[in-house]
Amino acid sequence: MLSERAKNIKPSPTLAMDAKAKAMKASGVDVVNFGVGEPDFDTPENIKEAAIKAIRDGFTKYTPVGGIDGLKDAIIEKFRKDNGLEYAREEIIVSCGAKHSLYNIAQALYGPGDEVIIPSPYWVSYPDQVILNDARPVIVKTYESDVFMLKPEALEARITKKTKAIILNSPSNPTGLTYDRKALERIAEVVLRHKLYVISDEIYEKLVYDGAEHVSIASLGSEIKKRTLVVNGLSKSHAMTGWRMGFTAGPKEIIKAMTNIQSQSTSNPNSIAQKAAIEALTGPQDFVQTMRSEFDRRRRFLVSELNAIPDVSCITPTGAFYAFPNISGLFGKVNGKPVFSSSDLALFLLEDANVALVPGDAFGDDNCIRLSYATSMENLKKGVERIRNAVGKLK
Ligand code: PMP
Ligand code: GLU
C-alpha cells in the first residue's frame, strides 16, 4: 500500500523522544526532559502583539508564496547587518520553519544518483530529507578530538562525480561546535574546486559563547556566496518554534524553484506569523541577549557537572544549547541490563532515572548522548543529580 519512500522513512527521533517524555509526564511520572531542542522562554510580548494586531487588521489571507515583501526586506536587512551579505528579494524565500526551508532545498536540488555529504554528528533530519528526495546521504565522520570539526581532507576524500552538495551546520546541533572563519575558508576552497553547493544551516547563529563568532560561509566571497544556500529562522533566536518561520537566501534560480515547489505544497507561510517575524527581526533585540546569557550560565553548569560524573566526558560547546557528552566509558557496565550503546543508556536513564535525552546514534555517533539545556536551572540540577545516581548504579 505505502510508497517505497514512506517505507524508508523514520520519524524524527528528537520529536519522538519529546513526545515520549511528554506522554510519561501526562501519565503522572516526574520526567526531566532534556530531549527536545526548544527554548523554554516564551515568545517576547512585542512579537505576540504584532501577531494580534495582524489578526485584528484582518491580515488573515493568502500572501505571496515566498513571503511578503516587508518580511523579505527585514530578512535582507538582517543578512546585511549580521552577516555582511547582500541579497535581493528574489534571492529570499520564507518557509514554514527552517526544517521546511531545508526540505524545499532538498526538493529543488537533489535527485536520483546524487550524493549529499553530511558531516556526522549531524542533525537528525538531514539524512532523511536526502533519502526522501531519492538521493544518497554520504556521512563523513568527525572526531571528538577535533571538537567534531570537519577537516577539508576528510571532505575531499569523499567527493565523487555524483556529489551535489554538503550540509554544514554551525553552530552545530548536536555538538555545539562553532566553525571559525579559517576552518570555513578551507571548506569553501574545496567546495569551489569541486563545484558543489553548500547548504549552510545557521539557525543557532545568535547562540554563541566564550567569544565565539558566528561566520556565514556565504560571506567569505562572491564565488562561495553563489554556491551557498543560507538557512536561518526564528525558532531558536526568538523562541518561536511553534510559529514556523524559516527562511533561505541563495541564488535566484534555486530560490525560484523552491518557491514553485512551495506553491504546490504549503502555499505561503502563515500570514500572521509573517507579521510577527517582521517585529522579531526589526524590533528590540535585548531578549535575544537575555536568553543567550541564561543559556550560557546553564551551559557552564551542565558541562562541569557532566564532567564530574565518572566515565563521562563532555567537550565544552561554544554554540547552540546542547551538551554532547561521551558516555562510551560506561559501555559494558550492567544494572539489570547491560549498557552497550547510547540507546541502551538513554533507555536506562529514562526508565531508571526518569530523565529524557536523545541517544547519540540518532545523530550518527553512538559514543555520545545529547542533552538540551534549554530548560530551567532547577530542571538541570534535578536531572544531573538523577543521572549521577543512576550511572553510579552501573557496575
Ligand atoms: N536545523 C537545526 C540544526 C535544528 O536543530 C532545527 C531544530 N528545530 C531546525 C533546523 C529546524 O528548526 P525549525 O523548523 O523550527 O525552524
Ligand atoms: N531541532 C530540535 C531538536 O533537535 C527540535 C526537534 C526537531 O525539529 O527535530 O531537538
XYZ file of C-alpha atoms and ligand atoms in Angstrom:
421
model
C 0.000 0.000 0.000
C 2.644 2.501 1.040
C 5.222 4.028 -1.287
C 8.855 2.932 -1.061
C 9.558 6.447 0.174
C 7.144 6.143 3.061
C 8.510 2.724 3.958
C 12.060 4.042 4.113
C 11.398 6.984 6.359
C 11.611 7.022 10.140
C 10.032 9.620 12.405
C 12.263 12.396 13.748
C 13.950 10.831 16.817
C 14.159 14.161 18.652
C 10.441 14.788 18.273
C 9.717 11.128 19.116
C 11.686 11.391 22.369
C 9.922 14.633 23.253
C 6.538 13.005 22.639
C 7.514 10.045 24.815
C 8.703 12.284 27.675
C 5.527 14.387 27.467
C 3.352 11.245 27.484
C 5.158 9.979 30.608
C 4.664 13.377 32.247
C 0.960 13.375 31.350
C 0.592 9.956 32.981
C 1.948 11.391 36.225
C 5.664 10.486 36.022
C 8.001 13.299 37.116
C 10.195 13.306 33.990
C 13.087 15.733 33.496
C 13.085 16.445 29.773
C 16.467 17.154 28.175
C 15.138 15.726 24.929
C 13.927 18.377 22.589
C 15.835 21.404 21.389
C 13.344 24.156 22.038
C 13.869 27.350 24.076
C 11.936 27.242 27.346
C 11.429 31.028 27.074
C 8.101 32.441 25.929
C 7.950 34.423 22.672
C 8.506 38.113 23.579
C 5.402 40.279 24.095
C 6.153 42.752 21.293
C 6.194 39.849 18.813
C 2.925 38.462 20.137
C 1.374 41.935 19.932
C 2.390 42.215 16.271
C 0.587 38.941 15.583
C -2.529 40.059 17.481
C -2.526 43.283 15.509
C -2.230 41.308 12.252
C -5.331 39.328 13.193
C -7.238 42.484 14.212
C -6.234 44.180 10.953
C -7.594 41.216 9.000
C -4.169 40.175 7.736
C -5.503 36.654 7.529
C -5.475 35.805 3.839
C -3.091 34.146 1.410
C 0.123 36.088 0.896
C 2.712 35.789 -1.886
C 4.086 32.216 -1.811
C 7.648 33.136 -0.801
C 6.616 35.663 1.861
C 5.513 39.304 1.942
C 7.908 41.996 0.740
C 8.042 43.623 4.193
C 9.358 40.396 5.701
C 11.768 39.745 2.843
C 13.131 43.266 3.347
C 13.567 42.639 7.092
C 15.427 39.407 6.274
C 17.606 41.212 3.715
C 18.465 43.798 6.366
C 19.265 41.028 8.874
C 21.723 39.423 6.438
C 23.322 42.799 5.711
C 23.683 43.752 9.366
C 24.568 40.387 10.940
C 26.444 38.616 8.163
C 27.687 41.296 5.754
C 25.664 39.642 2.987
C 23.707 41.488 0.275
C 20.634 39.833 -1.212
C 17.735 40.975 -3.396
C 14.113 39.972 -2.773
C 14.243 37.285 -5.472
C 17.092 35.638 -3.559
C 14.959 35.124 -0.431
C 12.158 32.671 0.373
C 10.264 32.370 3.649
C 9.021 28.875 4.556
C 7.175 27.116 7.401
C 10.212 26.702 9.671
C 13.856 26.065 8.824
C 13.062 22.366 8.536
C 10.719 23.235 5.681
C 13.372 25.521 4.168
C 15.797 22.577 4.185
C 13.161 20.305 2.717
C 12.429 22.726 -0.132
C 16.159 22.880 -0.850
C 16.323 19.087 -0.931
C 13.429 19.002 -3.386
C 14.933 21.676 -5.583
C 18.496 20.323 -5.654
C 18.721 16.573 -5.035
C 17.608 13.719 -7.242
C 18.306 10.079 -8.075
C 22.040 9.375 -8.297
C 23.039 12.490 -6.346
C 25.201 12.267 -3.258
C 24.962 14.769 -0.436
C 27.770 14.990 2.099
C 26.724 15.260 5.730
C 29.363 15.537 8.455
C 28.477 13.439 11.496
C 27.384 14.026 14.208
C 24.526 15.631 12.237
C 21.098 16.977 12.979
C 18.602 14.133 12.693
C 16.599 15.361 9.697
C 19.454 15.895 7.235
C 19.955 12.290 6.067
C 16.253 11.541 5.953
C 15.465 14.606 3.866
C 18.107 13.482 1.374
C 16.638 9.967 1.281
C 13.116 11.369 0.888
C 14.320 13.027 -2.277
C 15.828 9.865 -3.787
C 19.446 10.916 -3.261
C 22.137 9.294 -1.114
C 23.477 10.781 2.117
C 27.253 10.331 2.408
C 28.170 10.532 6.059
C 31.653 11.877 6.833
C 32.697 11.174 10.380
C 34.261 13.907 12.502
C 36.087 13.295 15.740
C 35.727 14.480 19.295
C 39.486 15.089 19.371
C 38.920 17.716 16.626
C 35.927 19.158 18.539
C 33.890 17.465 15.781
C 35.139 19.895 13.140
C 35.124 18.675 9.548
C 38.603 18.624 8.072
C 38.890 19.657 4.419
C 40.914 16.486 3.620
C 38.139 14.315 5.046
C 35.588 16.182 2.946
C 37.649 15.948 -0.201
C 38.240 12.208 0.251
C 34.504 11.538 -0.025
C 33.732 13.729 -3.036
C 32.805 11.839 -6.196
C 31.388 12.853 -9.583
C 27.949 12.406 -8.055
C 28.461 14.778 -5.122
C 25.996 17.617 -5.333
C 26.173 19.383 -2.015
C 27.389 19.433 1.551
C 25.229 20.297 4.548
C 27.054 22.407 7.126
C 25.591 23.361 10.480
C 27.336 25.990 12.570
C 26.733 26.394 15.452
C 26.042 22.690 15.438
C 23.196 20.596 16.729
C 24.153 18.292 18.469
C 27.839 19.047 19.174
C 27.696 22.787 19.892
C 30.713 23.318 17.624
C 31.017 26.786 16.074
C 33.212 26.835 12.959
C 35.743 29.656 12.861
C 36.489 31.707 9.763
C 39.701 29.816 8.917
C 38.007 26.419 9.026
C 35.192 27.708 6.825
C 37.665 29.186 4.340
C 39.324 25.805 3.937
C 35.989 24.082 3.383
C 34.895 26.799 0.927
C 38.061 26.239 -1.079
C 37.220 22.524 -1.529
C 33.581 23.289 -2.329
C 34.538 25.755 -5.051
C 37.182 23.497 -6.580
C 34.599 20.709 -6.929
C 31.704 22.993 -7.847
C 29.452 21.764 -5.045
C 26.675 23.569 -3.248
C 26.766 24.336 0.474
C 23.592 24.175 2.499
C 24.550 26.301 5.498
C 22.137 25.817 8.385
C 22.715 28.829 10.652
C 19.647 28.521 12.866
C 21.737 28.767 16.072
C 23.638 31.851 14.884
C 22.569 34.006 17.851
C 23.553 31.420 20.464
C 27.345 31.538 20.684
C 29.523 31.621 23.807
C 33.060 32.090 25.085
C 33.730 34.794 22.498
C 32.971 32.501 19.542
C 31.953 34.452 16.447
C 29.317 33.204 14.042
C 30.537 33.430 10.465
C 28.366 32.598 7.483
C 30.348 30.666 4.868
C 28.457 32.657 2.222
C 30.134 35.827 3.451
C 33.636 34.604 2.554
C 33.489 35.828 -1.035
C 31.263 36.315 -4.067
C 32.095 32.888 -5.556
C 31.169 30.880 -2.468
C 28.060 33.044 -1.995
C 26.840 31.911 -5.430
C 27.178 28.291 -4.279
C 25.589 28.670 -0.837
C 22.041 28.418 0.429
C 21.901 30.048 3.839
C 19.123 28.697 6.049
C 18.033 30.520 9.164
C 14.858 31.151 11.152
C 13.272 32.460 14.303
C 12.592 29.241 16.248
C 15.750 29.409 18.328
C 16.737 33.091 18.258
C 13.322 34.433 19.285
C 11.766 31.397 20.992
C 9.269 30.974 18.148
C 9.295 27.226 17.481
C 5.519 26.979 17.156
C 5.194 29.903 14.758
C 7.045 28.027 11.983
C 9.172 30.766 10.485
C 12.252 29.802 8.499
C 13.967 31.411 5.548
C 16.574 30.746 2.863
C 18.857 33.092 0.950
C 20.677 31.958 -2.168
C 20.994 32.036 -5.947
C 17.792 33.262 -7.541
C 17.240 30.249 -9.855
C 17.262 27.915 -6.843
C 15.061 30.238 -4.767
C 12.616 30.396 -7.701
C 12.500 26.587 -7.925
C 11.926 26.362 -4.165
C 9.125 28.920 -4.460
C 7.467 26.889 -7.225
C 7.729 23.759 -5.083
C 6.318 25.596 -2.072
C 3.440 26.927 -4.213
C 2.433 23.311 -4.840
C 2.774 22.137 -1.241
C 2.115 24.601 1.590
C 1.489 27.834 -0.377
C 2.642 30.792 1.703
C 3.839 30.568 5.308
C 1.257 31.697 7.854
C 0.304 35.356 7.254
C 0.062 36.234 10.955
C 3.423 34.670 11.771
C 4.967 36.690 8.943
C 3.884 39.948 10.608
C 5.236 38.649 13.917
C 8.511 37.778 12.177
C 8.929 41.352 10.937
C 8.637 42.549 14.527
C 11.078 39.835 15.689
C 13.682 40.943 13.154
C 13.232 44.710 13.350
C 12.046 45.290 16.941
C 14.153 45.408 20.110
C 16.732 42.616 20.336
C 17.532 42.671 24.068
C 15.503 39.479 24.581
C 17.953 37.529 22.412
C 20.874 38.602 24.613
C 18.993 37.870 27.838
C 18.178 34.368 26.633
C 21.717 33.818 25.396
C 23.224 34.833 28.760
C 20.916 32.457 30.587
C 21.805 29.591 28.213
C 25.464 30.422 28.775
C 25.053 30.105 32.550
C 23.259 26.769 32.164
C 25.853 25.531 29.660
C 28.714 26.125 32.066
C 26.851 24.451 34.900
C 25.801 21.398 32.864
C 29.164 20.773 31.227
C 31.055 20.941 34.516
C 28.510 18.669 36.236
C 28.688 16.115 33.413
C 32.470 16.089 33.521
C 32.306 15.342 37.251
C 30.478 12.046 36.566
C 32.944 9.118 36.429
C 33.422 7.635 32.922
C 31.601 10.576 31.296
C 33.436 13.370 29.467
C 31.995 16.395 27.752
C 33.732 18.889 25.486
C 32.682 22.490 26.013
C 30.195 23.549 23.345
C 30.613 27.111 22.029
C 27.192 27.373 20.389
C 23.529 26.236 20.286
C 22.016 24.771 23.501
C 23.180 21.192 23.633
C 25.775 19.207 25.543
C 27.022 16.088 23.750
C 28.954 14.062 26.344
C 30.882 10.913 25.527
C 29.423 8.051 27.544
C 31.303 5.163 25.940
C 33.232 4.696 29.211
C 30.037 3.183 30.585
C 29.698 0.548 27.885
C 29.839 -2.997 29.219
C 28.550 -1.958 32.642
C 25.420 -3.580 33.989
C 22.431 -2.751 36.161
C 19.893 -5.466 35.440
C 20.506 -4.995 31.733
C 23.941 -4.302 30.239
C 24.649 -0.990 28.530
C 26.262 -1.423 25.132
C 25.088 1.648 23.233
C 23.813 5.203 23.533
C 20.256 3.873 23.099
C 20.738 1.387 25.952
C 21.905 4.211 28.187
C 19.100 6.590 27.115
C 16.523 3.884 27.833
C 18.111 3.079 31.189
C 18.106 6.778 32.166
C 14.509 7.190 31.061
C 13.267 4.138 32.935
C 15.516 4.217 35.983
C 16.016 7.949 36.492
C 13.086 9.441 34.555
C 15.439 11.620 32.551
C 14.704 12.010 28.841
C 17.561 12.692 26.433
C 18.424 11.668 22.893
C 20.873 8.827 22.171
C 23.839 9.832 20.026
C 23.134 7.188 17.395
C 20.215 9.358 16.207
C 22.895 11.902 15.259
C 25.328 9.335 13.861
C 27.555 8.979 16.953
C 26.827 6.076 19.259
C 29.512 7.093 21.795
C 27.544 10.143 22.934
C 24.180 11.298 24.208
C 22.573 14.689 23.652
C 21.149 16.843 26.414
C 19.349 20.076 25.635
C 19.997 22.744 28.260
C 17.089 24.841 27.018
C 15.350 24.028 30.255
C 15.298 25.646 33.698
C 18.311 25.614 36.037
C 16.122 23.791 38.528
C 15.469 21.012 35.986
C 19.144 20.882 35.098
C 20.128 20.419 38.740
C 17.484 17.761 39.289
C 18.272 15.931 36.064
C 22.036 15.888 36.538
C 21.633 14.586 40.076
C 19.413 11.780 38.787
C 21.889 10.894 36.033
C 24.767 10.823 38.529
C 22.846 8.492 40.848
C 21.682 6.199 38.035
C 25.131 5.975 36.469
C 26.524 5.166 39.929
C 24.369 2.025 39.930
C 26.045 0.699 36.789
C 28.728 -1.778 37.763
N 18.214 22.983 11.872
C 18.656 22.562 13.061
C 20.101 22.258 13.225
C 17.783 22.374 14.129
O 18.223 21.952 15.316
C 16.415 22.624 13.936
C 15.532 22.310 15.104
N 14.402 22.725 15.230
C 15.999 23.080 12.670
C 16.927 23.240 11.668
C 14.579 23.354 12.337
O 14.022 24.407 13.040
P 12.588 24.996 12.705
O 11.965 24.121 11.678
O 11.859 25.009 13.989
O 12.826 26.380 12.174
N 15.668 20.731 16.288
C 15.163 20.411 17.569
C 15.959 19.244 18.141
O 16.927 18.826 17.571
C 13.693 20.186 17.534
C 13.221 18.831 17.104
C 13.243 18.629 15.632
O 12.862 19.560 14.916
O 13.619 17.540 15.229
O 15.608 18.776 19.178
